[in-house]
Every structure is written in structure tokens, then in C-alpha cells.
PDB file of C-alpha atoms in Angstrom:
ATOM      1  CA  MET A  10       0.007  -0.054   0.019  1.00 96.00           C
ATOM      2  CA  ARG A  11       1.101   3.527  -0.855  1.00 97.00           C
ATOM      3  CA  VAL A  12      -0.078   6.077   1.718  1.00 97.00           C
ATOM      4  CA  TRP A  13      -0.684   9.771   0.643  1.00 98.00           C
ATOM      5  CA  ALA A  14      -1.991  12.542   2.870  1.00 97.00           C
ATOM      6  CA  ILE A  15      -3.685  15.604   1.533  1.00 97.00           C
ATOM      7  CA  ALA A  16      -3.308  18.442   3.939  1.00 94.00           C
ATOM      8  CA  ASN A  17      -2.974  22.194   4.489  1.00 92.00           C
ATOM      9  CA  GLN A  18      -3.420  24.373   7.338  1.00 89.00           C
ATOM     10  CA  LYS A  19      -6.084  26.392   5.675  1.00 87.00           C
ATOM     11  CA  GLY A  20      -9.599  25.258   4.722  1.00 86.00           C
ATOM     12  CA  GLY A  21     -11.247  25.763   1.341  1.00 87.00           C
ATOM     13  CA  VAL A  22      -8.186  25.090  -0.715  1.00 90.00           C
ATOM     14  CA  GLY A  23      -9.562  21.839  -2.513  1.00 91.00           C
ATOM     15  CA  LYS A  24      -8.158  19.138  -0.316  1.00 94.00           C
ATOM     16  CA  THR A  25     -11.413  16.970  -0.663  1.00 96.00           C
ATOM     17  CA  THR A  26     -11.659  17.478  -4.344  1.00 96.00           C
ATOM     18  CA  THR A  27      -7.934  16.683  -4.812  1.00 97.00           C
ATOM     19  CA  SER A  28      -8.472  13.592  -2.657  1.00 97.00           C
ATOM     20  CA  VAL A  29     -11.344  12.371  -4.619  1.00 97.00           C
ATOM     21  CA  SER A  30     -10.182  13.206  -7.945  1.00 97.00           C
ATOM     22  CA  LEU A  31      -6.790  11.331  -7.396  1.00 98.00           C
ATOM     23  CA  ALA A  32      -8.541   8.428  -5.757  1.00 98.00           C
ATOM     24  CA  GLY A  33     -10.975   8.106  -8.758  1.00 97.00           C
ATOM     25  CA  LEU A  34      -8.212   8.251 -11.337  1.00 98.00           C
ATOM     26  CA  LEU A  35      -6.431   5.515  -9.405  1.00 98.00           C
ATOM     27  CA  ALA A  36      -9.323   3.353  -9.218  1.00 98.00           C
ATOM     28  CA  ASP A  37     -10.068   3.948 -12.845  1.00 97.00           C
ATOM     29  CA  ALA A  38      -6.670   2.401 -13.494  1.00 97.00           C
ATOM     30  CA  GLY A  39      -7.576  -0.743 -11.672  1.00 97.00           C
ATOM     31  CA  LYS A  40      -6.061   0.128  -8.226  1.00 98.00           C
ATOM     32  CA  ARG A  41      -7.761  -0.591  -4.987  1.00 98.00           C
ATOM     33  CA  VAL A  42      -8.189   2.647  -3.102  1.00 98.00           C
ATOM     34  CA  LEU A  43      -8.974   3.486   0.510  1.00 98.00           C
ATOM     35  CA  MET A  44     -10.061   7.050   1.324  1.00 98.00           C
ATOM     36  CA  VAL A  45      -9.558   7.996   4.961  1.00 98.00           C
ATOM     37  CA  ASP A  46     -11.653  11.070   6.280  1.00 98.00           C
ATOM     38  CA  LEU A  47      -9.990  12.614   9.153  1.00 97.00           C
ATOM     39  CA  ASP A  48     -11.701  16.020   8.993  1.00 95.00           C
ATOM     40  CA  PRO A  49     -14.370  16.435  11.633  1.00 95.00           C
ATOM     41  CA  HIS A  50     -16.467  18.557   9.074  1.00 94.00           C
ATOM     42  CA  GLY A  51     -16.624  15.109   7.071  1.00 96.00           C
ATOM     43  CA  SER A  52     -16.699  16.695   3.523  1.00 95.00           C
ATOM     44  CA  LEU A  53     -15.307  13.535   2.138  1.00 97.00           C
ATOM     45  CA  THR A  54     -17.851  11.450   4.051  1.00 97.00           C
ATOM     46  CA  SER A  55     -20.581  13.815   2.824  1.00 96.00           C
ATOM     47  CA  TYR A  56     -19.291  13.627  -0.747  1.00 96.00           C
ATOM     48  CA  PHE A  57     -20.099  10.011  -0.794  1.00 96.00           C
ATOM     49  CA  GLY A  58     -23.680  10.548   0.574  1.00 95.00           C
ATOM     50  CA  GLN A  59     -22.972   9.765   4.232  1.00 96.00           C
ATOM     51  CA  ASP A  60     -23.957  11.998   7.144  1.00 96.00           C
ATOM     52  CA  PRO A  61     -20.981  12.644   9.458  1.00 95.00           C
ATOM     53  CA  ASP A  62     -23.625  14.090  11.984  1.00 95.00           C
ATOM     54  CA  THR A  63     -25.393  10.893  12.328  1.00 94.00           C
ATOM     55  CA  LEU A  64     -23.080   7.979  11.471  1.00 94.00           C
ATOM     56  CA  GLU A  65     -23.045   5.517  13.947  1.00 91.00           C
ATOM     57  CA  HIS A  66     -19.557   4.203  13.231  1.00 95.00           C
ATOM     58  CA  SER A  67     -16.438   6.186  12.057  1.00 96.00           C
ATOM     59  CA  ALA A  68     -12.764   6.792  12.256  1.00 97.00           C
ATOM     60  CA  TYR A  69     -13.554   8.145  15.795  1.00 96.00           C
ATOM     61  CA  GLU A  70     -13.703   4.668  17.049  1.00 96.00           C
ATOM     62  CA  LEU A  71     -10.211   3.916  16.178  1.00 96.00           C
ATOM     63  CA  PHE A  72      -9.045   6.389  18.926  1.00 94.00           C
ATOM     64  CA  LEU A  73     -10.946   5.032  21.831  1.00 92.00           C
ATOM     65  CA  HIS A  74      -8.480   2.453  22.900  1.00 92.00           C
ATOM     66  CA  GLN A  75      -5.630   4.146  24.474  1.00 88.00           C
ATOM     67  CA  GLY A  76      -3.503   4.103  21.130  1.00 89.00           C
ATOM     68  CA  ILE A  77      -4.144   0.366  20.511  1.00 92.00           C
ATOM     69  CA  VAL A  78      -6.162  -0.568  17.474  1.00 95.00           C
ATOM     70  CA  PRO A  79      -8.225  -3.793  18.128  1.00 96.00           C
ATOM     71  CA  GLU A  80      -7.858  -6.495  15.420  1.00 97.00           C
ATOM     72  CA  GLY A  81     -10.356  -6.173  12.662  1.00 96.00           C
ATOM     73  CA  LEU A  82     -11.909  -2.856  13.625  1.00 97.00           C
ATOM     74  CA  PRO A  83     -10.594  -0.787  10.810  1.00 97.00           C
ATOM     75  CA  ARG A  84     -12.077  -3.300   8.292  1.00 97.00           C
ATOM     76  CA  GLN A  85     -15.441  -3.228  10.076  1.00 97.00           C
ATOM     77  CA  LEU A  86     -15.751   0.621   9.672  1.00 97.00           C
ATOM     78  CA  LEU A  87     -15.240   0.746   5.939  1.00 98.00           C
ATOM     79  CA  LEU A  88     -18.125   1.793   3.631  1.00 97.00           C
ATOM     80  CA  PRO A  89     -18.599   1.321  -0.103  1.00 96.00           C
ATOM     81  CA  THR A  90     -18.795   4.352  -2.422  1.00 96.00           C
ATOM     82  CA  SER A  91     -19.924   5.095  -5.965  1.00 94.00           C
ATOM     83  CA  HIS A  92     -16.833   3.496  -7.313  1.00 96.00           C
ATOM     84  CA  GLU A  93     -16.473  -0.195  -7.089  1.00 96.00           C
ATOM     85  CA  ARG A  94     -12.649  -0.149  -6.282  1.00 97.00           C
ATOM     86  CA  ILE A  95     -12.919   2.834  -3.628  1.00 98.00           C
ATOM     87  CA  ALA A  96     -13.792   2.261  -0.021  1.00 98.00           C
ATOM     88  CA  LEU A  97     -14.258   4.850   2.521  1.00 98.00           C
ATOM     89  CA  LEU A  98     -13.215   5.031   6.198  1.00 98.00           C
ATOM     90  CA  PRO A  99     -15.746   7.859   7.210  1.00 98.00           C
ATOM     91  CA  ALA A 100     -15.427  10.645   9.433  1.00 97.00           C
ATOM     92  CA  SER A 101     -17.967  11.794  12.195  1.00 96.00           C
ATOM     93  CA  THR A 102     -18.178  15.104  13.973  1.00 94.00           C
ATOM     94  CA  ALA A 103     -17.267  13.333  17.105  1.00 93.00           C
ATOM     95  CA  LEU A 104     -13.681  13.557  15.694  1.00 94.00           C
ATOM     96  CA  ALA A 105     -13.541  17.302  16.865  1.00 92.00           C
ATOM     97  CA  THR A 106     -13.607  16.001  20.599  1.00 91.00           C
ATOM     98  CA  LEU A 107     -10.447  14.116  20.362  1.00 89.00           C
ATOM     99  CA  GLU A 108      -8.072  17.056  21.115  1.00 79.00           C
ATOM    100  CA  ARG A 109      -9.395  17.439  24.760  1.00 80.00           C
ATOM    101  CA  GLN A 110      -9.582  13.702  25.196  1.00 72.00           C
ATOM    102  CA  SER A 111      -6.123  12.813  23.850  1.00 60.00           C
ATOM    103  CA  PRO A 112      -3.585  14.674  26.306  1.00 58.00           C
ATOM    104  CA  GLY A 113      -1.525  12.435  28.279  1.00 57.00           C
ATOM    105  CA  GLN A 114      -2.411   9.191  26.195  1.00 64.00           C
ATOM    106  CA  ASN A 115       0.635   7.502  24.702  1.00 69.00           C
ATOM    107  CA  GLY A 116       0.614   6.337  21.096  1.00 75.00           C
ATOM    108  CA  MET A 117      -2.408   8.495  19.951  1.00 87.00           C
ATOM    109  CA  GLY A 118      -0.391   9.956  17.020  1.00 90.00           C
ATOM    110  CA  LEU A 119       0.058   6.516  15.346  1.00 93.00           C
ATOM    111  CA  VAL A 120      -3.520   5.243  15.474  1.00 96.00           C
ATOM    112  CA  ILE A 121      -4.249   5.716  11.743  1.00 97.00           C
ATOM    113  CA  ALA A 122      -0.652   3.994  10.951  1.00 96.00           C
ATOM    114  CA  LYS A 123      -1.547   1.031  13.087  1.00 97.00           C
ATOM    115  CA  SER A 124      -5.060   0.929  11.519  1.00 98.00           C
ATOM    116  CA  LEU A 125      -3.717   0.991   7.814  1.00 98.00           C
ATOM    117  CA  ALA A 126      -1.182  -1.743   8.824  1.00 97.00           C
ATOM    118  CA  GLN A 127      -4.170  -3.852   9.376  1.00 97.00           C
ATOM    119  CA  LEU A 128      -5.455  -3.184   5.871  1.00 97.00           C
ATOM    120  CA  TRP A 129      -2.010  -3.008   4.134  1.00 96.00           C
ATOM    121  CA  ASN A 130      -2.645  -6.002   1.766  1.00 95.00           C
ATOM    122  CA  GLU A 131      -6.184  -5.119   0.759  1.00 97.00           C
ATOM    123  CA  PHE A 132      -5.519  -1.826  -0.959  1.00 98.00           C
ATOM    124  CA  ASP A 133      -2.976  -0.515  -3.289  1.00 98.00           C
ATOM    125  CA  TYR A 134      -3.318   3.198  -2.207  1.00 98.00           C
ATOM    126  CA  ALA A 135      -4.663   4.946   0.894  1.00 98.00           C
ATOM    127  CA  LEU A 136      -5.379   8.744   0.508  1.00 98.00           C
ATOM    128  CA  ILE A 137      -5.940  10.591   3.798  1.00 98.00           C
ATOM    129  CA  ASP A 138      -8.085  13.691   3.713  1.00 97.00           C
ATOM    130  CA  SER A 139      -6.796  15.711   6.610  1.00 94.00           C
ATOM    131  CA  PRO A 140      -8.277  18.427   8.733  1.00 92.00           C
ATOM    132  CA  PRO A 141      -6.975  22.015   8.365  1.00 90.00           C
ATOM    133  CA  LEU A 142      -5.697  22.241  11.921  1.00 88.00           C
ATOM    134  CA  LEU A 143      -2.537  21.162  13.467  1.00 88.00           C
ATOM    135  CA  GLY A 144      -3.558  18.557  16.075  1.00 90.00           C
ATOM    136  CA  ILE A 145      -3.920  14.848  16.771  1.00 93.00           C
ATOM    137  CA  LEU A 146      -5.835  14.158  13.568  1.00 95.00           C
ATOM    138  CA  MET A 147      -3.153  15.910  11.204  1.00 94.00           C
ATOM    139  CA  VAL A 148      -0.336  14.372  13.218  1.00 92.00           C
ATOM    140  CA  ASN A 149      -1.816  10.910  12.515  1.00 94.00           C
ATOM    141  CA  ALA A 150      -2.275  11.754   8.857  1.00 95.00           C
ATOM    142  CA  LEU A 151       1.432  12.930   8.454  1.00 94.00           C
ATOM    143  CA  ALA A 152       2.723   9.973  10.571  1.00 92.00           C
ATOM    144  CA  ALA A 153       1.013   7.314   8.413  1.00 95.00           C
ATOM    145  CA  SER A 154       1.941   8.823   5.112  1.00 95.00           C
ATOM    146  CA  GLN A 155       4.729   8.162   2.659  1.00 95.00           C
ATOM    147  CA  GLN A 156       4.018  11.315   0.463  1.00 95.00           C
ATOM    148  CA  LEU A 157       2.250  14.644   1.045  1.00 96.00           C
ATOM    149  CA  VAL A 158       0.144  16.602  -1.293  1.00 97.00           C
ATOM    150  CA  ILE A 159      -0.540  20.257  -0.269  1.00 96.00           C
ATOM    151  CA  PRO A 160      -3.099  21.821  -2.288  1.00 96.00           C
ATOM    152  CA  VAL A 161      -2.955  25.706  -2.262  1.00 95.00           C
ATOM    153  CA  GLN A 162      -5.682  28.063  -3.635  1.00 94.00           C
ATOM    154  CA  THR A 163      -4.085  30.558  -5.808  1.00 93.00           C
ATOM    155  CA  GLU A 164      -4.932  33.449  -3.533  1.00 91.00           C
ATOM    156  CA  PHE A 165      -2.761  35.254  -1.069  1.00 86.00           C
ATOM    157  CA  LEU A 166      -4.382  34.197   2.049  1.00 85.00           C
ATOM    158  CA  ALA A 167      -3.873  30.585   1.120  1.00 85.00           C
ATOM    159  CA  VAL A 168      -0.028  31.235   0.856  1.00 88.00           C
ATOM    160  CA  LYS A 169      -0.104  31.913   4.711  1.00 86.00           C
ATOM    161  CA  GLY A 170      -1.611  28.395   5.251  1.00 86.00           C
ATOM    162  CA  LEU A 171       1.155  26.941   3.067  1.00 91.00           C
ATOM    163  CA  GLU A 172       3.718  28.629   5.165  1.00 91.00           C
ATOM    164  CA  ARG A 173       2.406  27.219   8.288  1.00 90.00           C
ATOM    165  CA  MET A 174       1.948  23.796   6.702  1.00 91.00           C
ATOM    166  CA  VAL A 175       5.675  23.768   5.720  1.00 92.00           C
ATOM    167  CA  ASN A 176       6.622  24.863   9.276  1.00 91.00           C
ATOM    168  CA  THR A 177       4.556  21.982  10.710  1.00 89.00           C
ATOM    169  CA  LEU A 178       6.226  19.549   8.413  1.00 91.00           C
ATOM    170  CA  THR A 179       9.718  20.564   9.373  1.00 90.00           C
ATOM    171  CA  MET A 180       8.429  19.897  12.940  1.00 87.00           C
ATOM    172  CA  ILE A 181       7.015  16.546  12.123  1.00 86.00           C
ATOM    173  CA  ASN A 182      10.192  15.457  10.249  1.00 88.00           C
ATOM    174  CA  ARG A 183      12.241  15.667  13.408  1.00 86.00           C
ATOM    175  CA  SER A 184      10.356  12.746  14.640  1.00 81.00           C
ATOM    176  CA  ARG A 185      10.568  10.756  11.432  1.00 82.00           C
ATOM    177  CA  LYS A 186      13.222   8.231  10.378  1.00 82.00           C
ATOM    178  CA  GLN A 187      12.938   9.792   6.803  1.00 86.00           C
ATOM    179  CA  ALA A 188      11.758  13.235   5.796  1.00 90.00           C
ATOM    180  CA  LEU A 189       8.085  13.217   4.435  1.00 93.00           C
ATOM    181  CA  PRO A 190       8.306  14.195   0.590  1.00 94.00           C
ATOM    182  CA  TYR A 191       5.743  16.765  -0.105  1.00 95.00           C
ATOM    183  CA  THR A 192       4.233  18.306  -3.517  1.00 96.00           C
ATOM    184  CA  ILE A 193       2.642  21.682  -3.518  1.00 97.00           C
ATOM    185  CA  VAL A 194      -0.278  21.984  -5.918  1.00 97.00           C
ATOM    186  CA  PRO A 195      -1.777  25.060  -7.007  1.00 96.00           C
ATOM    187  CA  THR A 196      -5.721  24.948  -7.139  1.00 96.00           C
ATOM    188  CA  LEU A 197      -8.733  26.946  -7.980  1.00 95.00           C
ATOM    189  CA  PHE A 198      -6.636  28.694 -10.635  1.00 94.00           C
ATOM    190  CA  ASP A 199      -8.524  31.438 -12.585  1.00 93.00           C
ATOM    191  CA  ARG A 200      -6.221  33.040 -15.332  1.00 90.00           C
ATOM    192  CA  ARG A 201      -8.765  35.919 -15.557  1.00 92.00           C
ATOM    193  CA  THR A 202      -7.709  37.125 -11.950  1.00 93.00           C
ATOM    194  CA  GLN A 203      -4.853  39.121 -10.926  1.00 94.00           C
ATOM    195  CA  ALA A 204      -4.757  37.135  -7.583  1.00 92.00           C
ATOM    196  CA  SER A 205      -4.507  33.859  -9.260  1.00 94.00           C
ATOM    197  CA  LEU A 206      -1.684  35.113 -11.569  1.00 95.00           C
ATOM    198  CA  SER A 207       0.365  36.728  -8.835  1.00 95.00           C
ATOM    199  CA  THR A 208      -0.028  33.779  -6.463  1.00 94.00           C
ATOM    200  CA  LEU A 209       1.146  31.294  -8.924  1.00 95.00           C
ATOM    201  CA  LYS A 210       4.240  33.435  -9.756  1.00 95.00           C
ATOM    202  CA  TYR A 211       4.837  33.799  -5.975  1.00 95.00           C
ATOM    203  CA  LEU A 212       4.696  30.121  -5.550  1.00 95.00           C
ATOM    204  CA  ARG A 213       7.066  29.385  -8.504  1.00 95.00           C
ATOM    205  CA  GLU A 214       9.456  31.936  -7.083  1.00 95.00           C
ATOM    206  CA  HIS A 215       9.438  30.792  -3.571  1.00 94.00           C
ATOM    207  CA  TYR A 216       8.673  27.094  -3.550  1.00 95.00           C
ATOM    208  CA  SER A 217       9.794  25.855  -6.950  1.00 94.00           C
ATOM    209  CA  ALA A 218      11.593  22.869  -5.659  1.00 93.00           C
ATOM    210  CA  ALA A 219       8.608  21.185  -4.180  1.00 95.00           C
ATOM    211  CA  LEU A 220       5.947  22.840  -6.608  1.00 96.00           C
ATOM    212  CA  TRP A 221       4.017  21.098  -9.339  1.00 97.00           C
ATOM    213  CA  GLN A 222       4.711  23.548 -12.119  1.00 94.00           C
ATOM    214  CA  ALA A 223       1.049  23.427 -13.570  1.00 96.00           C
ATOM    215  CA  PHE A 224      -2.127  23.883 -11.842  1.00 96.00           C
ATOM    216  CA  ILE A 225      -5.866  22.760 -11.137  1.00 96.00           C
ATOM    217  CA  PRO A 226      -8.135  25.336 -12.992  1.00 96.00           C
ATOM    218  CA  ILE A 227     -11.541  26.369 -11.449  1.00 94.00           C
ATOM    219  CA  ASP A 228     -13.908  23.921 -13.104  1.00 93.00           C
ATOM    220  CA  THR A 229     -17.668  23.895 -12.326  1.00 93.00           C
ATOM    221  CA  ARG A 230     -17.744  20.065 -13.549  1.00 93.00           C
ATOM    222  CA  LEU A 231     -15.703  19.119 -10.379  1.00 93.00           C
ATOM    223  CA  ARG A 232     -18.613  20.782  -8.271  1.00 92.00           C
ATOM    224  CA  ASP A 233     -21.049  18.790 -10.413  1.00 94.00           C
ATOM    225  CA  ALA A 234     -19.485  15.488  -9.447  1.00 95.00           C
ATOM    226  CA  SER A 235     -19.764  16.042  -5.775  1.00 93.00           C
ATOM    227  CA  ARG A 236     -23.270  17.012  -6.213  1.00 93.00           C
ATOM    228  CA  VAL A 237     -24.090  13.600  -7.474  1.00 94.00           C
ATOM    229  CA  GLY A 238     -21.481  11.763  -5.286  1.00 94.00           C
ATOM    230  CA  VAL A 239     -19.359  10.173  -7.921  1.00 96.00           C
ATOM    231  CA  THR A 240     -15.710  10.860  -8.780  1.00 96.00           C
ATOM    232  CA  PRO A 241     -14.960  13.625 -11.184  1.00 96.00           C
ATOM    233  CA  SER A 242     -13.653  11.228 -13.648  1.00 96.00           C
ATOM    234  CA  GLN A 243     -16.776   9.050 -13.480  1.00 95.00           C
ATOM    235  CA  ASN A 244     -18.768  12.252 -14.063  1.00 94.00           C
ATOM    236  CA  ASP A 245     -16.777  13.792 -16.967  1.00 95.00           C
ATOM    237  CA  PRO A 246     -13.593  12.146 -17.708  1.00 95.00           C
ATOM    238  CA  GLY A 247     -12.846  14.888 -20.405  1.00 95.00           C
ATOM    239  CA  SER A 248     -13.351  18.011 -18.288  1.00 96.00           C
ATOM    240  CA  ARG A 249     -10.601  20.498 -17.575  1.00 96.00           C
ATOM    241  CA  GLY A 250     -10.321  19.600 -13.965  1.00 96.00           C
ATOM    242  CA  VAL A 251     -10.045  15.889 -14.573  1.00 97.00           C
ATOM    243  CA  ILE A 252      -7.454  16.415 -17.330  1.00 98.00           C
ATOM    244  CA  ALA A 253      -5.429  18.539 -14.966  1.00 98.00           C
ATOM    245  CA  TYR A 254      -5.707  16.043 -12.189  1.00 98.00           C
ATOM    246  CA  ARG A 255      -4.706  13.341 -14.325  1.00 98.00           C
ATOM    247  CA  ALA A 256      -1.395  15.239 -15.159  1.00 98.00           C
ATOM    248  CA  LEU A 257      -0.813  15.784 -11.451  1.00 98.00           C
ATOM    249  CA  LEU A 258      -1.367  11.953 -10.741  1.00 98.00           C
ATOM    250  CA  LYS A 259       1.203  11.313 -13.375  1.00 97.00           C
ATOM    251  CA  HIS A 260       3.670  13.632 -11.772  1.00 96.00           C
ATOM    252  CA  LEU A 261       3.124  12.091  -8.423  1.00 97.00           C
ATOM    253  CA  LEU A 262       3.642   8.690  -9.474  1.00 95.00           C
ATOM    254  CA  SER A 263       6.896   9.545 -11.332  1.00 91.00           C
ATOM    255  CA  ASN A 264       8.099  11.366  -8.202  1.00 82.00           C
ATOM    256  CA  GLN A 265       7.345   8.665  -5.635  1.00 74.00           C
ATOM    257  CA  PRO A 266      10.301   7.444  -3.509  1.00 65.00           C
ATOM    258  CA  ALA A 267      11.784   4.603  -5.528  1.00 55.00           C
ATOM    259  CA  SER A 268      10.525   1.781  -3.021  1.00 47.00           C
ATOM    260  CA  HIS A 269       7.009   3.194  -3.492  1.00 43.00           C
ATOM    261  CA  VAL A 270       6.749   3.484  -7.332  1.00 37.00           C
ATOM    262  CA  ALA A 271       3.517   1.728  -8.696  1.00 36.00           C
TER     263      ALA A 271
END
């Protein structure tokens, strides 16, 4: 299994859309994909028609055992999606309570890594949709991952979120055996606006080493796919957004660490 986290310390930058788009393209190519929703807002869970406010079973249950993951529990929590090769480990709003429950409990930062270990041979990829706040859930996502994707909306305020995310990654890497490689992905690009143009220029000047040099354009077809609960490539494989995500996926696969190349 290859594990990718999609994260940024700012909301509204396209994390869920990026997660679903990449997962859909991997599944279209015959890969078995697990999607993990660690955001208490549950956007990914809602995308596939589940209600994070009323779900009886969710990823929250993985954190209720003092850092130990009972055998078989992760598999019991999985839900089907609109794509036959994609399974969902859903979020519930109860995840928001973990921060005040977890202080002093050892091993809480590795719960997702331990959960994925139980599913290692059942999936080719796991994509983790992370919350926009630094806390136990983001730490879990980063600790479990082999590669990080950082979507950045092409507007100035999103750059501040990127700066915080890179600082967080520097901190996390101090406790990892190997630094976590990351790719910055410009999203919601609108070439008609000065904000998009100037932000993309800034990213290319200041983050070129980790930046995917293309961008994900604004595309209403991506929103249309979320409305009907299917992956963007299921909804319209020829849309501008899907074409861009297909190019991004090719880039990510070609730049994986050698031991993780598909």
C-alpha cells in the first residue's frame, strides 16, 4: 500500500476535491483505493452520501482504545462508495472532541498508521483527507503517510496556510526516520484574475523545488461531480479539471520514492 496525505492548514483550498479526484483516477486504472476522512467536518464523507452528524460508526472509534487498534476494527468501519474500487473510512463530527480527550495518552499519534497496517494488503493506495488544523488528527495523517500533497488555492491568504504547513512539516520530520516528501499543488486557478496570476508567480519563485509547475483550474464540472456523489472522472473524464488531475497523478507517480513506485 502507498499512503498519501492531502493536507493544508487552511480550509477551502481543494483538499477533498483533490483527494477524490486522485482516488478516482487511481481506481479507474484498476487500483484498490482506501479513502480516509480525518476531518471532523466530514466533507469527504458527505461527498459519498454519508452524514457525519448521524453516522453510528466512523474513524472516531479507532481512537477510543488508548492508542491500541483492536484487530479487525478498521475493516469493520469501511463503507462502499460510488466507485467499486474505492472504500471509505468515514469521519464523524465526534472527531472534533479528540483534542481534549487525547492529552497524556501515549501512542495516539500512530492510531491511523496502526489501522492502515491491518489493511495493508487489501488496498494499493490509501489517501487521507486531513483537517485544516494542526492537532492529533493531522499528526496521525502525516505520521502514516509516505507522501504529502499540499493543495494551495491561488490567492494570497492561502499562501499563509502553506507557510504554516511547511513549518509543521519541518517539526514533524524531526520525529520521522525519513523526511516526508511533499508536493505543492496550485488549485482553483483562474487566469482571468490578478490574484491567481500573482499567487502562482509567487509560488514558482519561492517554492519551486516542491511545486508542481502546472495547476488545477476552476472547473464547475468538479462541483457537479460532488453534487451527485461520484468521482470527477466518473462524471466527466474529459473535463478540464480531470485532465489537470490526471497530469498531477502522473507527476506524483513519477516522483514517488523509489521503493514506492507503482
